[in-house]
Tab-separated table of C-alpha atoms and ligand atoms in Angstrom:
chain	number	residue	atom	x	y	z
Y	17	MET	CA	0.690	16.063	-19.601
Y	18	VAL	CA	-2.710	14.459	-19.690
Y	19	ASP	CA	-5.281	13.737	-17.124
Y	20	LEU	CA	-6.446	10.120	-16.599
Y	21	LEU	CA	-10.435	10.057	-16.390
Y	22	PRO	CA	-12.124	7.418	-14.271
Y	23	GLU	CA	-12.571	5.207	-17.371
Y	24	GLN	CA	-8.731	5.049	-17.758
Y	25	THR	CA	-7.968	4.793	-14.005
Y	26	GLN	CA	-9.915	1.865	-13.698
Y	27	ARG	CA	-7.752	-0.074	-16.276
Y	28	TRP	CA	-4.537	1.620	-14.764
Y	29	GLN	CA	-5.365	0.263	-11.433
Y	30	GLU	CA	-5.895	-3.310	-12.887
Y	31	VAL	CA	-2.579	-3.256	-14.676
Y	32	GLU	CA	-0.786	-1.968	-11.434
Y	33	LEU	CA	-2.382	-4.799	-9.460
Y	34	ILE	CA	-1.177	-7.535	-11.589
Y	35	ALA	CA	2.477	-5.833	-11.833
Y	36	ARG	CA	2.486	-5.528	-7.928
Y	37	GLU	CA	1.502	-9.257	-7.753
Y	38	GLN	CA	4.064	-10.350	-10.186
Y	39	PHE	CA	6.853	-8.329	-8.396
Y	40	LYS	CA	5.706	-9.878	-5.003
Y	41	ARG	CA	5.891	-13.220	-6.263
Y	42	ALA	CA	9.397	-12.537	-7.615
Y	43	GLY	CA	10.600	-11.084	-4.175
Y	44	PHE	CA	10.953	-7.520	-5.259
Y	45	LYS	CA	9.947	-4.944	-2.977
Y	46	GLU	CA	8.653	-1.468	-3.557
Y	47	ILE	CA	10.685	1.720	-2.930
Y	48	ARG	CA	9.148	5.113	-3.407
Y	49	THR	CA	11.310	8.046	-3.893
Y	50	PRO	CA	10.586	11.794	-4.322
Y	51	LEU	CA	9.581	13.217	-7.505
Y	52	LEU	CA	12.168	16.116	-7.038
Y	53	GLU	CA	15.918	15.694	-6.712
Y	54	VAL	CA	18.771	17.798	-6.873
Y	55	THR	CA	19.755	18.294	-10.495
Y	56	GLU	CA	23.276	16.863	-10.091
Y	57	LEU	CA	21.957	13.443	-9.584
Y	58	PHE	CA	20.774	13.110	-13.097
Y	59	SER	CA	23.787	15.084	-14.627
Y	60	ARG	CA	25.864	12.600	-12.849
Y	61	GLY	CA	23.721	9.431	-12.904
Y	62	ILE	CA	22.385	9.755	-16.556
Y	63	GLY	CA	25.177	11.824	-18.122
Y	64	GLU	CA	25.377	15.287	-19.655
Y	65	ALA	CA	25.735	13.886	-23.115
Y	66	THR	CA	22.547	12.312	-23.163
Y	67	ASP	CA	19.201	13.834	-24.749
Y	68	VAL	CA	17.475	13.326	-21.419
Y	69	VAL	CA	19.898	15.567	-19.397
Y	70	GLY	CA	21.068	17.690	-22.410
Y	71	LYS	CA	17.412	18.615	-23.692
Y	72	GLU	CA	14.653	17.011	-21.653
Y	73	MET	CA	14.841	17.870	-17.986
Y	74	TYR	CA	12.522	20.184	-16.024
Y	75	THR	CA	14.871	21.990	-14.177
Y	76	PHE	CA	14.476	25.152	-11.834
Y	77	SER	CA	16.170	26.821	-8.962
Y	78	ASP	CA	13.997	26.493	-5.785
Y	79	ARG	CA	13.634	29.106	-3.001
Y	80	GLY	CA	16.952	28.209	-1.375
Y	81	ASN	CA	18.695	28.697	-4.998
Y	82	ARG	CA	19.368	24.886	-5.409
Y	83	SER	CA	18.927	23.472	-8.848
Y	84	CYS	CA	16.229	20.882	-8.707
Y	85	THR	CA	14.839	18.457	-11.316
Y	86	LEU	CA	11.635	16.728	-11.690
Y	87	ARG	CA	12.905	13.065	-12.152
Y	88	PRO	CA	13.125	12.057	-15.796
Y	89	GLU	CA	13.390	8.455	-14.744
Y	90	GLY	CA	13.777	6.148	-11.843
Y	91	THR	CA	17.143	4.396	-11.620
Y	92	ALA	CA	19.395	7.377	-10.440
Y	93	SER	CA	16.939	8.107	-7.545
Y	94	VAL	CA	16.589	4.398	-6.620
Y	95	VAL	CA	20.425	4.202	-6.417
Y	96	ARG	CA	20.555	7.440	-4.452
Y	97	ALA	CA	17.967	6.077	-1.952
Y	98	ALA	CA	19.594	2.833	-1.513
Y	99	LEU	CA	23.089	4.443	-0.901
Y	100	GLU	CA	21.566	6.844	1.463
Y	101	HIS	CA	19.800	4.347	3.548
Y	102	GLY	CA	22.431	1.695	3.467
Y	103	LEU	CA	20.341	-0.955	1.683
Y	104	LEU	CA	23.655	-1.952	-0.440
Y	105	ASN	CA	25.217	-3.221	2.659
Y	106	GLN	CA	22.503	-5.726	3.223
Y	107	GLY	CA	23.070	-8.120	0.426
Y	108	PRO	CA	21.625	-8.357	-2.959
Y	109	GLN	CA	18.592	-5.944	-3.290
Y	110	ARG	CA	15.538	-6.539	-5.420
Y	111	LEU	CA	13.502	-3.361	-5.848
Y	112	TRP	CA	10.670	-2.078	-7.963
Y	113	TYR	CA	9.164	1.364	-8.372
Y	114	GLY	CA	6.472	3.194	-10.160
Y	115	GLY	CA	5.114	6.567	-11.109
Y	116	PRO	CA	5.309	9.668	-12.958
Y	117	MET	CA	8.496	10.823	-14.796
Y	118	PHE	CA	9.107	14.190	-16.526
Y	119	ARG	CA	10.709	14.768	-19.828
Y	120	TYR	CA	10.463	17.994	-22.045
Y	121	GLU	CA	10.031	16.220	-25.421
Y	122	ARG	CA	7.828	16.747	-28.347
Y	123	PRO	CA	4.445	15.173	-27.339
Y	124	GLN	CA	3.018	12.655	-30.000
Y	125	ALA	CA	1.256	9.328	-29.589
Y	126	GLY	CA	3.147	7.244	-27.041
Y	127	ARG	CA	5.162	10.299	-26.050
Y	128	GLN	CA	4.240	12.774	-23.237
Y	129	ARG	CA	5.883	15.074	-20.933
Y	130	GLN	CA	4.634	13.697	-17.970
Y	131	PHE	CA	4.483	9.836	-18.379
Y	132	HIS	CA	4.621	6.946	-15.989
Y	133	GLN	CA	6.935	4.050	-15.597
Y	134	ILE	CA	6.972	0.885	-13.699
Y	135	GLY	CA	10.555	-0.479	-13.174
Y	136	VAL	CA	12.706	-3.004	-11.279
Y	137	GLU	CA	16.218	-2.638	-10.086
Y	138	CYS	CA	18.272	-5.523	-9.016
Y	139	PHE	CA	21.476	-4.706	-7.093
Y	140	GLY	CA	24.624	-6.981	-6.079
Y	141	ILE	CA	24.186	-9.895	-8.293
Y	142	ASN	CA	27.036	-10.094	-10.935
Y	143	SER	CA	25.912	-13.299	-12.564
Y	144	THR	CA	23.952	-13.372	-15.765
Y	145	ARG	CA	21.418	-15.094	-13.800
Y	146	ALA	CA	20.197	-11.894	-12.686
Y	147	ASP	CA	20.041	-10.513	-16.296
Y	148	ALA	CA	17.734	-13.552	-17.237
Y	149	GLU	CA	15.524	-13.349	-14.198
Y	150	VAL	CA	15.087	-9.574	-14.569
Y	151	ILE	CA	14.198	-9.998	-18.383
Y	152	ALA	CA	11.673	-12.878	-17.517
Y	153	ILE	CA	9.916	-10.766	-15.018
Y	154	ALA	CA	9.371	-8.213	-17.565
Y	155	TRP	CA	8.499	-10.809	-20.286
Y	156	ASP	CA	5.959	-12.600	-18.067
Y	157	LEU	CA	4.290	-9.439	-17.046
Y	158	LEU	CA	3.614	-8.392	-20.426
Y	159	LYS	CA	2.508	-11.883	-21.334
Y	160	GLN	CA	0.396	-12.158	-18.342
Y	161	LEU	CA	-1.304	-8.943	-19.210
Y	162	GLY	CA	-2.330	-10.718	-22.462
Y	163	LEU	CA	-0.115	-8.814	-24.918
Y	164	ASN	CA	0.854	-10.473	-28.338
Y	165	GLY	CA	3.250	-9.493	-31.073
Y	166	LEU	CA	6.063	-8.742	-28.656
Y	167	VAL	CA	9.725	-8.955	-29.642
Y	168	LEU	CA	12.701	-9.006	-27.343
Y	169	GLU	CA	15.816	-7.447	-28.597
Y	170	LEU	CA	19.070	-7.954	-27.137
Y	171	ASN	CA	22.508	-6.986	-27.231
Y	172	SER	CA	25.817	-7.020	-25.304
Y	173	LEU	CA	27.778	-3.775	-24.641
Y	174	GLY	CA	30.566	-5.541	-23.443
Y	175	SER	CA	32.916	-4.236	-20.780
Y	176	LEU	CA	34.097	-0.636	-20.418
Y	177	GLU	CA	37.429	-1.757	-21.955
Y	178	ASP	CA	35.745	-3.250	-24.973
Y	179	ARG	CA	33.744	-0.265	-25.462
Y	180	ARG	CA	36.566	1.938	-25.399
Y	181	ARG	CA	38.429	0.139	-28.056
Y	182	TYR	CA	35.203	0.280	-30.139
Y	183	ARG	CA	34.345	3.866	-29.458
Y	184	ASN	CA	37.925	4.975	-30.781
Y	185	ASP	CA	37.372	2.986	-34.048
Y	186	LEU	CA	33.978	4.233	-34.380
Y	187	VAL	CA	34.777	7.813	-33.878
Y	188	VAL	CA	37.543	7.443	-36.616
Y	189	TRP	CA	34.898	5.717	-38.989
Y	190	LEU	CA	32.473	8.514	-38.346
Y	191	LEU	CA	34.545	11.384	-38.931
Y	192	ASP	CA	35.436	10.110	-42.308
Y	193	ARG	CA	31.765	10.208	-43.188
Y	194	PHE	CA	30.874	13.497	-41.140
Y	195	GLU	CA	29.342	15.475	-43.890
Y	196	GLN	CA	26.870	12.582	-44.666
Y	197	LEU	CA	25.526	12.498	-41.104
Y	198	ASP	CA	22.384	14.332	-39.736
Y	199	THR	CA	23.210	17.419	-37.718
Y	200	ASP	CA	22.163	15.635	-34.415
Y	201	SER	CA	24.500	12.944	-35.261
Y	202	GLN	CA	27.348	15.231	-36.066
Y	203	GLN	CA	26.880	16.760	-32.479
Y	204	ARG	CA	27.204	13.446	-31.180
Y	205	VAL	CA	30.440	12.147	-32.691
Y	206	GLN	CA	32.599	13.233	-29.871
Y	207	SER	CA	30.225	13.591	-26.937
Y	208	ASN	CA	28.180	10.077	-27.347
Y	209	PRO	CA	29.174	8.288	-30.551
Y	210	LEU	CA	27.456	5.098	-29.516
Y	211	ARG	CA	24.018	6.668	-29.545
Y	212	ILE	CA	24.341	7.637	-33.081
Y	213	LEU	CA	23.908	3.905	-33.773
Y	214	ASP	CA	20.184	4.291	-32.882
Y	215	SER	CA	19.587	7.575	-34.723
Y	216	LYS	CA	16.201	7.538	-36.159
Y	217	ASN	CA	17.356	9.535	-39.354
Y	218	PRO	CA	17.084	7.286	-42.404
Y	219	GLN	CA	20.138	8.461	-44.334
Y	220	THR	CA	22.297	8.209	-41.164
Y	221	GLN	CA	20.847	4.515	-40.644
Y	222	SER	CA	21.711	3.605	-44.174
Y	223	ILE	CA	25.437	4.878	-43.749
Y	224	LEU	CA	25.812	3.093	-40.599
Y	225	MET	CA	24.927	-0.340	-42.235
Y	226	GLU	CA	28.696	-0.501	-43.006
Y	227	ALA	CA	30.005	0.970	-39.611
Y	228	PRO	CA	31.904	-1.414	-37.480
Y	229	THR	CA	29.886	-3.413	-34.919
Y	230	LEU	CA	30.391	-3.585	-31.233
Y	231	ASN	CA	30.048	-7.432	-31.195
Y	232	ASN	CA	33.457	-7.766	-32.976
Y	233	TYR	CA	35.271	-5.800	-30.256
Y	234	LEU	CA	33.728	-8.007	-27.226
Y	235	SER	CA	36.512	-9.960	-25.248
Y	236	GLU	CA	36.420	-13.532	-24.586
Y	237	GLU	CA	34.846	-13.050	-21.313
Y	238	SER	CA	32.167	-10.728	-22.653
Y	239	LEU	CA	31.221	-12.970	-25.244
Y	240	GLU	CA	30.889	-15.712	-23.152
Y	241	ARG	CA	28.679	-13.849	-20.671
Y	242	PHE	CA	26.288	-13.232	-23.686
Y	243	GLU	CA	26.590	-16.636	-24.665
Y	244	VAL	CA	25.341	-17.833	-21.194
Y	245	LEU	CA	22.428	-15.284	-21.142
Y	246	GLN	CA	21.238	-16.291	-24.569
Y	247	GLN	CA	21.338	-20.097	-23.455
Y	248	SER	CA	19.436	-19.027	-20.285
Y	249	LEU	CA	16.813	-17.303	-22.436
Y	250	GLU	CA	16.449	-20.313	-24.603
Y	251	THR	CA	16.069	-22.631	-21.692
Y	252	LEU	CA	13.349	-20.207	-20.263
Y	253	GLU	CA	11.686	-20.313	-23.620
Y	254	ILE	CA	11.922	-16.566	-24.116
Y	255	PRO	CA	12.386	-15.885	-27.649
Y	256	PHE	CA	14.795	-13.001	-28.736
Y	257	LYS	CA	16.409	-11.227	-31.541
Y	258	LEU	CA	19.941	-9.977	-31.642
Y	259	ASN	CA	20.103	-6.259	-32.593
Y	260	SER	CA	23.863	-5.067	-32.554
Y	261	ARG	CA	22.702	-1.349	-32.863
Y	262	LEU	CA	20.850	-1.439	-29.566
Y	263	VAL	CA	23.048	0.648	-27.312
Y	264	ARG	CA	22.486	2.661	-24.114
Y	265	GLY	CA	25.077	5.152	-24.797
Y	266	LEU	CA	26.527	5.639	-21.368
Y	267	ASP	CA	29.876	4.657	-19.844
Y	268	TYR	CA	28.386	2.615	-16.926
Y	269	TYR	CA	26.152	0.466	-19.001
Y	270	CYS	CA	27.705	-2.791	-19.683
Y	271	HIS	CA	27.042	-5.977	-21.172
Y	272	THR	CA	23.334	-6.738	-21.367
Y	273	ALA	CA	20.972	-4.238	-23.105
Y	274	PHE	CA	17.404	-5.143	-24.229
Y	275	GLU	CA	14.360	-3.739	-25.247
Y	276	ILE	CA	10.940	-5.243	-25.796
Y	277	LYS	CA	8.942	-3.842	-28.601
Y	278	SER	CA	5.618	-4.313	-29.900
Y	279	GLU	CA	4.669	-4.585	-33.427
Y	280	TYR	CA	1.521	-2.698	-32.799
Y	281	LEU	CA	2.888	0.541	-31.402
Y	282	GLY	CA	4.172	2.270	-34.643
Y	283	ALA	CA	6.979	4.747	-34.279
Y	284	GLN	CA	7.137	4.561	-30.486
Y	285	SER	CA	7.497	0.795	-30.469
Y	286	THR	CA	9.539	0.143	-27.276
Y	287	VAL	CA	7.450	-0.657	-24.364
Y	288	CYS	CA	10.292	-1.821	-22.006
Y	289	GLY	CA	13.953	-0.783	-21.925
Y	290	GLY	CA	16.745	-2.051	-19.727
Y	291	GLY	CA	20.236	-3.183	-19.171
Y	292	ARG	CA	23.155	-4.000	-16.905
Y	293	TYR	CA	24.806	-0.708	-15.270
Y	294	ASP	CA	27.637	-2.273	-13.158
Y	295	GLY	CA	29.344	1.223	-12.903
Y	296	LEU	CA	26.364	3.453	-11.903
Y	297	VAL	CA	26.566	3.016	-8.032
Y	298	GLU	CA	30.170	3.979	-8.101
Y	299	GLN	CA	29.499	6.863	-10.321
Y	300	LEU	CA	27.166	8.183	-7.846
Y	301	GLY	CA	29.596	7.724	-4.875
Y	302	GLY	CA	28.867	4.303	-3.655
Y	303	PRO	CA	30.920	0.967	-3.657
Y	304	ASN	CA	31.329	-0.804	-6.698
Y	305	THR	CA	28.020	-2.709	-7.113
Y	306	SER	CA	26.467	-4.477	-10.112
Y	307	GLY	CA	23.104	-3.629	-11.013
Y	308	ILE	CA	20.538	-4.440	-13.795
Y	309	GLY	CA	16.994	-3.199	-14.382
Y	310	TRP	CA	14.478	-2.210	-16.685
Y	311	ALA	CA	11.580	0.291	-17.154
Y	312	ILE	CA	8.212	-0.191	-18.776
Y	313	GLY	CA	6.396	2.904	-20.009
Y	314	MET	CA	2.653	2.630	-18.729
Y	315	GLU	CA	1.035	4.681	-21.285
Y	316	ARG	CA	2.332	2.583	-24.182
Y	317	LEU	CA	1.409	-0.454	-22.343
Y	318	ILE	CA	-2.189	0.691	-21.760
Y	319	MET	CA	-2.532	1.640	-25.390
Y	320	LEU	CA	-1.545	-1.956	-26.380
Y	321	LEU	CA	-3.777	-3.497	-23.938
Y	322	GLY	CA	-6.717	-1.874	-25.975
Y	323	ASP	CA	-9.976	-3.339	-24.590
Y	324	VAL	CA	-8.276	-6.437	-22.838
Y	325	PHE	CA	-9.727	-4.993	-19.604
Y	326	SER	CA	-13.134	-3.951	-19.213
Y	327	GLY	CA	-12.897	-3.276	-15.571
Y	328	SER	CA	-15.986	-3.188	-13.510
Y	329	THR	CA	-17.045	-0.642	-10.919
Y	330	THR	CA	-20.781	-1.408	-11.395
Y	331	PRO	CA	-22.530	-0.963	-7.858
Y	332	ASP	CA	-23.744	-3.873	-6.318
Y	333	VAL	CA	-26.577	-1.969	-4.845
Y	334	TYR	CA	-28.316	1.327	-5.841
Y	335	LEU	CA	-30.083	3.091	-3.105
Y	336	VAL	CA	-33.196	4.760	-4.033
Y	337	ASN	CA	-34.336	7.195	-1.390
Y	338	GLN	CA	-36.915	10.104	-0.831
Y	339	GLY	CA	-38.055	11.991	2.114
Y	340	LYS	CA	-36.509	13.556	5.032
Y	341	LEU	CA	-36.347	10.360	7.391
Y	342	ALA	CA	-35.653	8.199	4.401
Y	343	GLU	CA	-32.523	10.298	3.413
Y	344	ILE	CA	-30.855	9.886	6.545
Y	345	GLN	CA	-31.780	6.268	6.866
Y	346	ALA	CA	-30.341	5.705	3.461
Y	347	LEU	CA	-26.991	7.372	4.532
Y	348	VAL	CA	-26.810	4.915	7.509
Y	349	VAL	CA	-27.556	1.921	5.382
Y	350	ALA	CA	-25.229	2.884	2.625
Y	351	ARG	CA	-22.368	3.251	5.146
Y	352	LYS	CA	-23.062	0.090	6.672
Y	353	LEU	CA	-23.202	-1.995	3.639
Y	354	ARG	CA	-20.168	-0.363	2.243
Y	355	ALA	CA	-18.337	-1.394	5.481
Y	356	LEU	CA	-19.505	-4.945	4.888
Y	357	GLY	CA	-17.539	-4.513	1.465
Y	358	LEU	CA	-20.460	-3.917	-1.194
Y	359	ILE	CA	-20.261	-1.199	-3.924
Y	360	VAL	CA	-23.145	1.066	-2.852
Y	361	GLU	CA	-24.344	4.012	-4.999
Y	362	LEU	CA	-26.429	6.352	-2.958
Y	363	ASP	CA	-28.975	8.462	-4.982
Y	364	SER	CA	-28.724	11.894	-3.552
Y	365	SER	CA	-30.838	13.805	-6.072
Y	366	GLY	CA	-34.083	14.005	-3.880
Y	367	SER	CA	-36.026	13.434	-7.211
Y	368	SER	CA	-39.036	11.512	-7.880
Y	369	PHE	CA	-38.957	7.464	-7.210
Y	370	GLY	CA	-39.419	7.176	-10.977
Y	371	LYS	CA	-36.507	8.974	-11.930
Y	372	GLN	CA	-34.233	7.418	-9.436
Y	373	PHE	CA	-35.251	4.139	-10.670
Y	374	LYS	CA	-34.494	4.973	-14.337
Y	375	ARG	CA	-31.040	5.747	-12.913
Y	376	ALA	CA	-30.655	2.691	-11.019
Y	377	ASN	CA	-31.528	0.582	-13.867
Y	378	ARG	CA	-29.060	2.493	-16.151
Y	379	CYS	CA	-26.180	1.813	-13.649
Y	380	GLY	CA	-26.163	-1.840	-14.034
Y	381	ALA	CA	-26.582	-2.681	-10.293
Y	382	PHE	CA	-28.159	-6.146	-9.595
Y	383	TRP	CA	-30.220	-4.783	-6.389
Y	384	ALA	CA	-32.018	-1.570	-5.588
Y	385	ILE	CA	-32.909	-0.646	-1.951
Y	386	VAL	CA	-35.848	1.424	-1.772
Y	387	ILE	CA	-36.270	3.773	1.280
Y	388	GLY	CA	-39.266	6.273	1.659
Y	389	ASP	CA	-40.493	7.738	4.486
Y	390	ASP	CA	-42.978	4.895	5.236
Y	391	GLU	CA	-39.985	2.402	5.171
Y	392	ALA	CA	-38.078	4.652	7.305
Y	393	LYS	CA	-40.591	4.794	9.950
Y	394	GLY	CA	-41.355	1.166	9.954
Y	395	GLU	CA	-37.704	0.369	10.156
Y	396	VAL	CA	-37.891	-1.572	7.109
Y	397	LEU	CA	-36.311	-1.523	3.418
Y	398	THR	CA	-37.722	-2.810	0.168
Y	399	LEU	CA	-35.337	-4.715	-1.689
Y	400	LYS	CA	-35.954	-4.910	-5.530
Y	401	LYS	CA	-34.045	-7.110	-8.020
Y	402	LEU	CA	-33.090	-4.957	-10.934
Y	403	HIS	CA	-32.629	-6.464	-14.608
Y	404	SER	CA	-34.936	-9.392	-13.683
Y	405	ASN	CA	-36.252	-11.449	-16.397
Y	406	GLU	CA	-39.238	-12.344	-14.325
Y	407	ASP	CA	-42.439	-10.460	-15.401
Y	408	SER	CA	-44.218	-9.853	-12.204
Y	409	THR	CA	-42.648	-6.992	-10.410
Y	410	THR	CA	-44.011	-7.692	-7.164
Y	411	SER	CA	-42.225	-11.196	-6.804
Y	412	ASN	CA	-38.960	-9.353	-7.157
Y	413	GLU	CA	-39.743	-7.126	-4.085
Y	414	LEU	CA	-38.766	-7.950	-0.623
Y	415	LYS	CA	-39.290	-6.309	2.594
Y	416	VAL	CA	-36.552	-6.673	5.191
Y	417	SER	CA	-35.704	-5.308	8.588
Y	418	ALA	CA	-33.564	-2.256	8.689
Y	419	SER	CA	-31.847	-3.497	11.823
Y	420	ASP	CA	-30.802	-6.744	10.542
Y	421	LEU	CA	-28.299	-5.557	7.969
Y	422	ASP	CA	-26.285	-8.744	8.140
Y	423	GLY	CA	-29.311	-10.689	7.173
Y	424	LEU	CA	-29.781	-7.976	4.333
Y	425	PHE	CA	-26.165	-8.581	3.364
Y	426	ALA	CA	-26.531	-12.316	3.088
Y	427	LEU	CA	-29.480	-11.685	0.850
Y	428	LEU	CA	-27.678	-9.366	-1.316
Y	429	VAL	CA	-24.662	-11.580	-2.067
Y	430	SER	CA	-26.597	-14.796	-2.422
S	629	ATP	P1	12.505	6.309	-26.452
S	629	ATP	O1	13.523	5.871	-27.474
S	629	ATP	O2	11.053	5.921	-26.922
S	629	ATP	O3	12.592	7.858	-26.314
S	629	ATP	P2	13.870	5.929	-24.194
S	629	ATP	O4	15.089	5.094	-24.321
S	629	ATP	O5	14.023	7.373	-23.968
S	629	ATP	O6	12.926	5.587	-25.204
S	629	ATP	P3	13.800	4.915	-21.397
S	629	ATP	O7	14.336	5.964	-20.841
S	629	ATP	O8	14.493	3.625	-21.664
S	629	ATP	O9	13.120	5.390	-22.849
S	629	ATP	O10	12.472	4.523	-20.762
S	629	ATP	C1	11.819	3.191	-20.710
S	629	ATP	C2	10.290	3.253	-21.307
S	629	ATP	O11	9.632	4.369	-20.870
S	629	ATP	C3	10.303	3.421	-22.695
S	629	ATP	O12	10.516	2.167	-23.426
S	629	ATP	C4	8.938	3.924	-22.989
S	629	ATP	O13	7.922	2.865	-22.859
S	629	ATP	C5	8.821	4.968	-21.863
S	629	ATP	N1	8.913	6.349	-22.225
S	629	ATP	C6	10.187	6.817	-22.223
S	629	ATP	N2	9.961	8.177	-22.553
S	629	ATP	C7	8.484	8.311	-22.804
S	629	ATP	C8	7.700	9.488	-22.983
S	629	ATP	N3	8.008	10.752	-23.146
S	629	ATP	N4	6.350	9.264	-22.979
S	629	ATP	C9	5.730	8.180	-22.851
S	629	ATP	N5	6.530	6.868	-22.497
S	629	ATP	C10	7.971	7.157	-22.320
S	630	MG	MG1	13.566	9.055	-25.081
């Protein structure tokens, strides 16, 4: 779990701002759910056979002896909240969320135990138009943030029925080659065979080259859906690559599965993962409702952004002040200028004017306001332009009345 220091939070805020704006324009509304849920939500909503539930959750008993879990992802909580508050009876819902998620994984570059996601969920639209829209939102957001070298990988998982037939054949095929599989994959043959397809083990991967592919098991209807989605993406000029190994190994995932990867991220290359999950709401006790969504990993996104955002919290004004009267006057002035919207850094060191000026110059502010006891008594402020190219210092100085802060403000922003 990592701390984010001021230099980093600056960049996070800028990314969050752009994402918020994008969601707003697309008609997505924010939902905030608790970080802690009862464990059963995730074991039912993500599935016991997954790595996330099987190995990665932070689970504990609370003082009332209930099993609680720090959320490892956002979708299950969003569905729970939408059900609990009757949102799903109010027509299609377009929701977004953001915040920390917790998974007990092996920490490495791009993989943490507390990480952050932003994500969208769209409920109640069965047509592939929602799939295309949701993918476009992710793609455009990443593009708007200035990312290049992105690849959208796309697959269809078909319907539950398609996948059942495929799963049966795949298990038979895998059992024939059981000894050659890595131990992790061996354990999954019965519990979650589809997930073996995206095993990272090289030997398993090479064996799988010959495995039956899901695409050959898609029904007419599923194939047509997949075709329509591809056409929509072409119309939207969003490039994609088909990847028949791309799976979300859960029963309620269906049809669309996609990931956006970056060629610059190394091993942890997926920035965004998503798909259609028409069976999830029902699985969690609600009415049959279609759903599609994605989640972006913020840490990986920020890593990719590199120095795209420099971010500025440079003060507009540095307030140099010394003396008993001056110090209180400086507090008053700082407060008023802040209320007018300026970024004001108040020197509270009480050190010499010289030292304070050094700091003022270093912080990059355009103006310094100087208040000594003489100024305070005379109800005036000295305004001094910092970083000025002009030689004469006096020409950069100006006395203004301390009572006319609106006039001062006008000067400062001019
Ligand atoms: P991976 O294959 O990388 O483990 P995943 O399938 O577990 O990914 P999802 O559950 O789909 O990931 O989460 C969506 C996104 O959240 C990922 O694409 C990634 O960017 C980010 N993410 C997931 N787990 C972590 C983590 N432990 N640390 C940082 N980011 C993560
Ligand atoms: Mg994972």
